[in-house]
C-alpha atoms as a PDB file:
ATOM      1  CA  UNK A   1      12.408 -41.679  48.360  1.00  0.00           C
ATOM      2  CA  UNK A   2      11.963 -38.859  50.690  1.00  0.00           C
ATOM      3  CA  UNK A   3      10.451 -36.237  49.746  1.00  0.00           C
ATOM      4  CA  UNK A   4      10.390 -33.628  52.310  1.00  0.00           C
ATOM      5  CA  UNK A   5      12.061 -30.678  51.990  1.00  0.00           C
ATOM      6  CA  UNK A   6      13.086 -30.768  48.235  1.00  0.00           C
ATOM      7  CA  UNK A   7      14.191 -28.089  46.085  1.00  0.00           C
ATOM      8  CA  UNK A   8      12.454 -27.135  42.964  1.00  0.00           C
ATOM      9  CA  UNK A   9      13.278 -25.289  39.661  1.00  0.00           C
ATOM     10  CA  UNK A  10      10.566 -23.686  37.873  1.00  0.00           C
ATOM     11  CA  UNK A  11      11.648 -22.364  34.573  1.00  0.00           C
ATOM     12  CA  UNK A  12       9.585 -20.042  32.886  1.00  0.00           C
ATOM     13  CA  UNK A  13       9.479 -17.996  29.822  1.00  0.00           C
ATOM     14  CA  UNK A  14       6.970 -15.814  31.165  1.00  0.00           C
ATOM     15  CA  UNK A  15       4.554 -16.981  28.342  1.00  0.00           C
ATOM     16  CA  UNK A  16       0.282 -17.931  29.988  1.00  0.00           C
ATOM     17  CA  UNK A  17       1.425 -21.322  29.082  1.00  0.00           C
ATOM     18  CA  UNK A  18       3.295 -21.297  32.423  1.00  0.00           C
ATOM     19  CA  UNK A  19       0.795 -20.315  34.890  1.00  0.00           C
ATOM     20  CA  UNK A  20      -0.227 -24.473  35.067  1.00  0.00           C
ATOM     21  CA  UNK A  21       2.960 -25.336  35.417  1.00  0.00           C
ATOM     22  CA  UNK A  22       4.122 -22.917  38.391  1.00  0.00           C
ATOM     23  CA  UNK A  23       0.630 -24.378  39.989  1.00  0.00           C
ATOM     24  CA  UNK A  24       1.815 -27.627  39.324  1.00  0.00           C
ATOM     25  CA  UNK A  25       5.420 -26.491  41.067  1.00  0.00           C
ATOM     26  CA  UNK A  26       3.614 -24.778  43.860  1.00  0.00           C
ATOM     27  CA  UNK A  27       1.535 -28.344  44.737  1.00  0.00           C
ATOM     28  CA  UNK A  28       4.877 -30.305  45.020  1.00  0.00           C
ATOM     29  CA  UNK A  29       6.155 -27.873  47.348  1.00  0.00           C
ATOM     30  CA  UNK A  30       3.586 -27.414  49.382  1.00  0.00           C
ATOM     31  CA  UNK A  31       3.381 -30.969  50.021  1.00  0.00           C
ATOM     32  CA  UNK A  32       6.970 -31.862  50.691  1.00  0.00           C
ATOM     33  CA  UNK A  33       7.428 -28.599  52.375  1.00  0.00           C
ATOM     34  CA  UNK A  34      10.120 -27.459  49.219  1.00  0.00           C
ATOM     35  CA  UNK A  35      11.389 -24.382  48.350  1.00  0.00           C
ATOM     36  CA  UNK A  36      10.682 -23.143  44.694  1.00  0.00           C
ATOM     37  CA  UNK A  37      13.472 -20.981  42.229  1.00  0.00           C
ATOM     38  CA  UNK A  38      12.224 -19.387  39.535  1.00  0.00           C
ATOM     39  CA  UNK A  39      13.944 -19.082  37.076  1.00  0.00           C
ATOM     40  CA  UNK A  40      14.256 -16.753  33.282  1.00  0.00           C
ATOM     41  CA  UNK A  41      16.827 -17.116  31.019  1.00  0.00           C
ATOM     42  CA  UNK A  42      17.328 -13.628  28.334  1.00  0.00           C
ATOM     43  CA  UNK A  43      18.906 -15.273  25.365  1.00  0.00           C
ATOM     44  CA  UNK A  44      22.135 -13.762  24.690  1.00  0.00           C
ATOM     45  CA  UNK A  45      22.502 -12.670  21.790  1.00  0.00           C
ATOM     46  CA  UNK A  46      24.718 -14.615  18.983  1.00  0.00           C
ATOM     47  CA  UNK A  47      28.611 -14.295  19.050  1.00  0.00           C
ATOM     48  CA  UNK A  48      28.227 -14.973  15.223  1.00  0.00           C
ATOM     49  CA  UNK A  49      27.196 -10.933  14.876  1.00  0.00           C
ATOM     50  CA  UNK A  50      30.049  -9.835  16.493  1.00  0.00           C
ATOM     51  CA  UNK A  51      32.080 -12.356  14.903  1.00  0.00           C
ATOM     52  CA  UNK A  52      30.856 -10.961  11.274  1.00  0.00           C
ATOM     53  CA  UNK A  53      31.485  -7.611  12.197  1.00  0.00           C
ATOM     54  CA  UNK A  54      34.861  -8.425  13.293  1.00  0.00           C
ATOM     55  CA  UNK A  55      35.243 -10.339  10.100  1.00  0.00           C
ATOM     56  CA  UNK A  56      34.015  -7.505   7.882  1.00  0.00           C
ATOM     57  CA  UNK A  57      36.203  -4.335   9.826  1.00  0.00           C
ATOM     58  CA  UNK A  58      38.972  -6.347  11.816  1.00  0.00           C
ATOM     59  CA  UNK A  59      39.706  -5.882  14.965  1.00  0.00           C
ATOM     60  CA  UNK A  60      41.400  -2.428  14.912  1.00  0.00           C
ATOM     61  CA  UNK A  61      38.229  -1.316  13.443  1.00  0.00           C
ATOM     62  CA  UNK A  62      36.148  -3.093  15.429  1.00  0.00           C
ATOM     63  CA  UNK A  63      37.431  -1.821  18.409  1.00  0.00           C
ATOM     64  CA  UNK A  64      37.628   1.601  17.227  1.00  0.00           C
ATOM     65  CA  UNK A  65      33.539   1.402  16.329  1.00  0.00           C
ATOM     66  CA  UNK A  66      32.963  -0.362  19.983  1.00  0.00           C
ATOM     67  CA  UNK A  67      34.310   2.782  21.406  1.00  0.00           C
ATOM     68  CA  UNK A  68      32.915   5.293  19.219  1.00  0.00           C
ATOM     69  CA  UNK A  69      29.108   3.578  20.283  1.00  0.00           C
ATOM     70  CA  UNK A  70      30.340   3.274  23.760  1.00  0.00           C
ATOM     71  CA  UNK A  71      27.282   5.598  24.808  1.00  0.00           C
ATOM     72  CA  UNK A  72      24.726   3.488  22.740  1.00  0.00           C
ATOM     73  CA  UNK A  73      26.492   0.454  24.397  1.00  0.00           C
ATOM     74  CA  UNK A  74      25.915   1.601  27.803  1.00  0.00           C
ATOM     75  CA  UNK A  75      22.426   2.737  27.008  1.00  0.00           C
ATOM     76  CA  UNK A  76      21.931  -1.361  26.158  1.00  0.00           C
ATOM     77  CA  UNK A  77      23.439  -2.841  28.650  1.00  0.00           C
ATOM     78  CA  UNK A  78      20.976  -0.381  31.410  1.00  0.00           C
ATOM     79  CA  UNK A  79      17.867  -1.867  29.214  1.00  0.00           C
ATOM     80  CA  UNK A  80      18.823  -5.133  29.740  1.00  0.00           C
ATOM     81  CA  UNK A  81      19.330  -4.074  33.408  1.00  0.00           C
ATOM     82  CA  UNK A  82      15.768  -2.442  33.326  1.00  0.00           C
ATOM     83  CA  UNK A  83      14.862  -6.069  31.392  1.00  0.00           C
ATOM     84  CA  UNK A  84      15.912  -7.843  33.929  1.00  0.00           C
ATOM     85  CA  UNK A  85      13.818  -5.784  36.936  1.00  0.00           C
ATOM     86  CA  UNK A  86      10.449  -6.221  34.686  1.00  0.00           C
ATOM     87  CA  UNK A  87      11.405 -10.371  34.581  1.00  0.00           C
ATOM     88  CA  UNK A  88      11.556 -10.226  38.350  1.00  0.00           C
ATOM     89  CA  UNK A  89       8.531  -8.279  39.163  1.00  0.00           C
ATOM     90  CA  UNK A  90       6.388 -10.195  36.762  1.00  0.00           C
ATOM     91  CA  UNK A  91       7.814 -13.172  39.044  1.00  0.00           C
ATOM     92  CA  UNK A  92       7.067 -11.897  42.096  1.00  0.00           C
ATOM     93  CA  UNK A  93       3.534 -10.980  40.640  1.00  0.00           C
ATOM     94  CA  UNK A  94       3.130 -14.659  39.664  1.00  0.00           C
ATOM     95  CA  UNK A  95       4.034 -15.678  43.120  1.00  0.00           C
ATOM     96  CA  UNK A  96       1.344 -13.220  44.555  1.00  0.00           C
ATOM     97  CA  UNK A  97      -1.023 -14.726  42.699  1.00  0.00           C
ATOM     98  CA  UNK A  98      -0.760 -17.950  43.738  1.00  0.00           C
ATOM     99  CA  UNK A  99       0.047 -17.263  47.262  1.00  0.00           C
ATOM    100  CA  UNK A 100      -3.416 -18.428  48.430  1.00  0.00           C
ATOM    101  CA  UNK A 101      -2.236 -22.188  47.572  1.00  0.00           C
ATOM    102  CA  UNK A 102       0.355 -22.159  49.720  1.00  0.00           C
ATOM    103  CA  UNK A 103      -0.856 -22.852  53.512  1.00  0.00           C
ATOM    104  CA  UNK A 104       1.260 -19.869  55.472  1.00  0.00           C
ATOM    105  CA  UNK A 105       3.160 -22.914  57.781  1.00  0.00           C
ATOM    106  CA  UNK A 106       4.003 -24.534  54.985  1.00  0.00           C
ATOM    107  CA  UNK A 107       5.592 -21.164  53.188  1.00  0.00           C
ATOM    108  CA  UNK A 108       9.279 -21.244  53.048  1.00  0.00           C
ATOM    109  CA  UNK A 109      11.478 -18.662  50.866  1.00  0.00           C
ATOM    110  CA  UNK A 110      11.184 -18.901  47.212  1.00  0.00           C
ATOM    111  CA  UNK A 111      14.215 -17.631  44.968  1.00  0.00           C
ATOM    112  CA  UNK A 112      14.273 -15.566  41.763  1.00  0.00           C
ATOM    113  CA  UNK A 113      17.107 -15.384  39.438  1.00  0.00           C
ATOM    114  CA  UNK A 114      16.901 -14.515  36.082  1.00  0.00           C
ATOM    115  CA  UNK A 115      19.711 -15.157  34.215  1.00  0.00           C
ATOM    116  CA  UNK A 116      21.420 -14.414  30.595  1.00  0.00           C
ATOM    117  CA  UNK A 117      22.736 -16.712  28.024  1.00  0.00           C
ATOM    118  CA  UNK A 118      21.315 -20.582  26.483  1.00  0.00           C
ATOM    119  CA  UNK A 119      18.206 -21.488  27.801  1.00  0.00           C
ATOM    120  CA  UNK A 120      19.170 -25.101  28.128  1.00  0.00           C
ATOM    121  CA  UNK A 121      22.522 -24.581  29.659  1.00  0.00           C
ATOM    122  CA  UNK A 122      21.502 -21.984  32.088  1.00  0.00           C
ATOM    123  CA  UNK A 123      18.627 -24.348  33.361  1.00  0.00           C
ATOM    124  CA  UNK A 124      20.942 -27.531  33.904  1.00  0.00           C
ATOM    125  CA  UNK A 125      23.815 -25.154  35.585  1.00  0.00           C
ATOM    126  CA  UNK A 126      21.062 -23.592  37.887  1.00  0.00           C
ATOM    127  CA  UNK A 127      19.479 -26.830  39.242  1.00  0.00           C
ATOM    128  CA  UNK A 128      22.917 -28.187  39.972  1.00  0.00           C
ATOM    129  CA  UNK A 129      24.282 -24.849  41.406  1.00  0.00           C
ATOM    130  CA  UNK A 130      20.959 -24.846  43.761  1.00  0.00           C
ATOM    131  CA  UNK A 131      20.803 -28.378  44.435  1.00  0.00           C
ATOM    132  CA  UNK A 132      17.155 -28.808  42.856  1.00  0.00           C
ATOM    133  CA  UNK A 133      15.749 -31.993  43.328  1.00  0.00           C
ATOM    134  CA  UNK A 134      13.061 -31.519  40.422  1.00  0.00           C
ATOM    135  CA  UNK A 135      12.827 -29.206  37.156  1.00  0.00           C
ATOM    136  CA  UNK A 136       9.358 -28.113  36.035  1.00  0.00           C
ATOM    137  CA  UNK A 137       8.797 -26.764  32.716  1.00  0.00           C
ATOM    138  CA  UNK A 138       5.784 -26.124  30.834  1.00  0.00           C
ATOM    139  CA  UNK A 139       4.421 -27.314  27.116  1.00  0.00           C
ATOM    140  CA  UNK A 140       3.193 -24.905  25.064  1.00  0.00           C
ATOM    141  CA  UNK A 141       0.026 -25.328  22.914  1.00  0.00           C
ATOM    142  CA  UNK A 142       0.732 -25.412  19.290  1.00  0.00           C
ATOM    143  CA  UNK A 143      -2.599 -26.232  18.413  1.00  0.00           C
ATOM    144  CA  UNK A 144      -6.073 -26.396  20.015  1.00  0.00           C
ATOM    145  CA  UNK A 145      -5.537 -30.013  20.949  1.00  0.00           C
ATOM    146  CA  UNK A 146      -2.318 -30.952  21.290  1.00  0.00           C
ATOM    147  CA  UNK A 147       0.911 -29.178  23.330  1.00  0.00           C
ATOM    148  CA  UNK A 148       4.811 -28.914  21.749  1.00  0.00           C
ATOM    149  CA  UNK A 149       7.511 -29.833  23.643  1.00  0.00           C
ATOM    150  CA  UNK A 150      10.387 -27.823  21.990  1.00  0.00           C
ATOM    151  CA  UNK A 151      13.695 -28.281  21.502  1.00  0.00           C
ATOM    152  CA  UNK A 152      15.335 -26.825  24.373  1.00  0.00           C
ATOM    153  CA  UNK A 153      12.698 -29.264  26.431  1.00  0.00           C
ATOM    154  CA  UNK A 154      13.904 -32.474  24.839  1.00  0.00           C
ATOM    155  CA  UNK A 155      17.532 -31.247  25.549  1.00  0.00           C
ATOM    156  CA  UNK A 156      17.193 -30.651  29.042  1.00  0.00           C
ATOM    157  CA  UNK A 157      15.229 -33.650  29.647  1.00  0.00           C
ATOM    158  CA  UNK A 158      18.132 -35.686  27.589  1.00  0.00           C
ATOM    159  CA  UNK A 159      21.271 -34.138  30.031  1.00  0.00           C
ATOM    160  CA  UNK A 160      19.457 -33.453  33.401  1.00  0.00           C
ATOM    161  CA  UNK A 161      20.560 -35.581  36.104  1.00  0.00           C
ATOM    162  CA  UNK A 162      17.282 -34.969  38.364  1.00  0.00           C
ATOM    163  CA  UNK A 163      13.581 -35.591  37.644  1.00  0.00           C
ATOM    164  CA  UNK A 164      12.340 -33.285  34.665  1.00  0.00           C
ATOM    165  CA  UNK A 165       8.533 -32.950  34.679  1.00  0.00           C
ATOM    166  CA  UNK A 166       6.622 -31.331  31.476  1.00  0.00           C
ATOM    167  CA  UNK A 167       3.057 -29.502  32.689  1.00  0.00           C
ATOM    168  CA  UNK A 168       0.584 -29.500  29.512  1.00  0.00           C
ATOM    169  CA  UNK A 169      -1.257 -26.020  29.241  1.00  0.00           C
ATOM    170  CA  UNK A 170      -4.978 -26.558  30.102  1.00  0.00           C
ATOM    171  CA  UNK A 171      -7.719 -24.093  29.101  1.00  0.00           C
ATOM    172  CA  UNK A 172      -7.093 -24.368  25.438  1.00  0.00           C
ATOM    173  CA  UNK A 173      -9.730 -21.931  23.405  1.00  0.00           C
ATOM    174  CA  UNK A 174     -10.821 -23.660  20.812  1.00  0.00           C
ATOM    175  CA  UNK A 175     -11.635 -21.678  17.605  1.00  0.00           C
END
């Protein structure tokens, strides 16, 4: 298999947890020569609210409320806006700090893209839509000696059609 070249999807949830894994990330693509996207998913929030209030008014009503908070609405949708400008800067920041790993002939243009809706769906539809060769994700320590691999991990590893490699957080206080 070759290997130059290849595209890689870091996902993150911006937890510590991650920082191994983007090193991990940043290894592979220094040494094929990659390109890394990083990526954050916001979870939507559940249709089943709206649905209940829709449930509980109507639709007339519903409608009629959606336009009486269309201020407050706005107001939301601009925090989610200013949401998603903190998600990229603290990417960016992560790339800065690793930047010293990455040999300056070897640096090609990393992508950000942080994205809204199902964790799971939104990081099997972005590795397809950028033609990622490899998804990293990281573990997350549950307890001092051990690492969880959630859900949404077993998912993705169960329906992607690339490579799907878990990093284990190291550095682990122990209490």
């Amino acid at each position: 298999m070759n290997w130059k070249n290849k595209n890689i999807l870091f996902a993150t949830d911006l937890s510590n947890d991650c920082r191994d894994a983007y090193s991990y990330a940043l290894n592979i693509a220094t040494a094929c020569q990659g390109r890394i996207t990083l990526l954050h998913v916001i979870v939507a929030q559940p249709v089943s609210l709206e649905k209940r209030i829709k449930n509980l008014f109507g639709d007339e009503r519903y409608e009629e409320i959606m336009r009486e908070h269309e201020q407050d609405a706005r107001l939301i949708l601009i925090g989610k806006r200013k949401e998603s400008d903190l998600v990229k800067a603290a990417l960016n920041k992560l790339m800065e700090d690793f930047s010293s790993m990455r040999p300056e002939s070897l640096l090609q243009e990393d992508k950000i893209l942080v994205k809204k809706g199902d964790v799971t769906e939104e990081i099997i539809t972005t590795a397809h839509e950028q033609e990622c060769d490899l998804i990293v994700l990281s573990a997350h320590a549950s307890a001092p000696e051990e690492s969880y691999v959630s859900k949404a991990i077993q998912t993705i590893i169960r329906l992607s059609k690339i490579p799907v490699t878990i990093v284990p957080p190291s550095g682990i206080v122990q209490l």
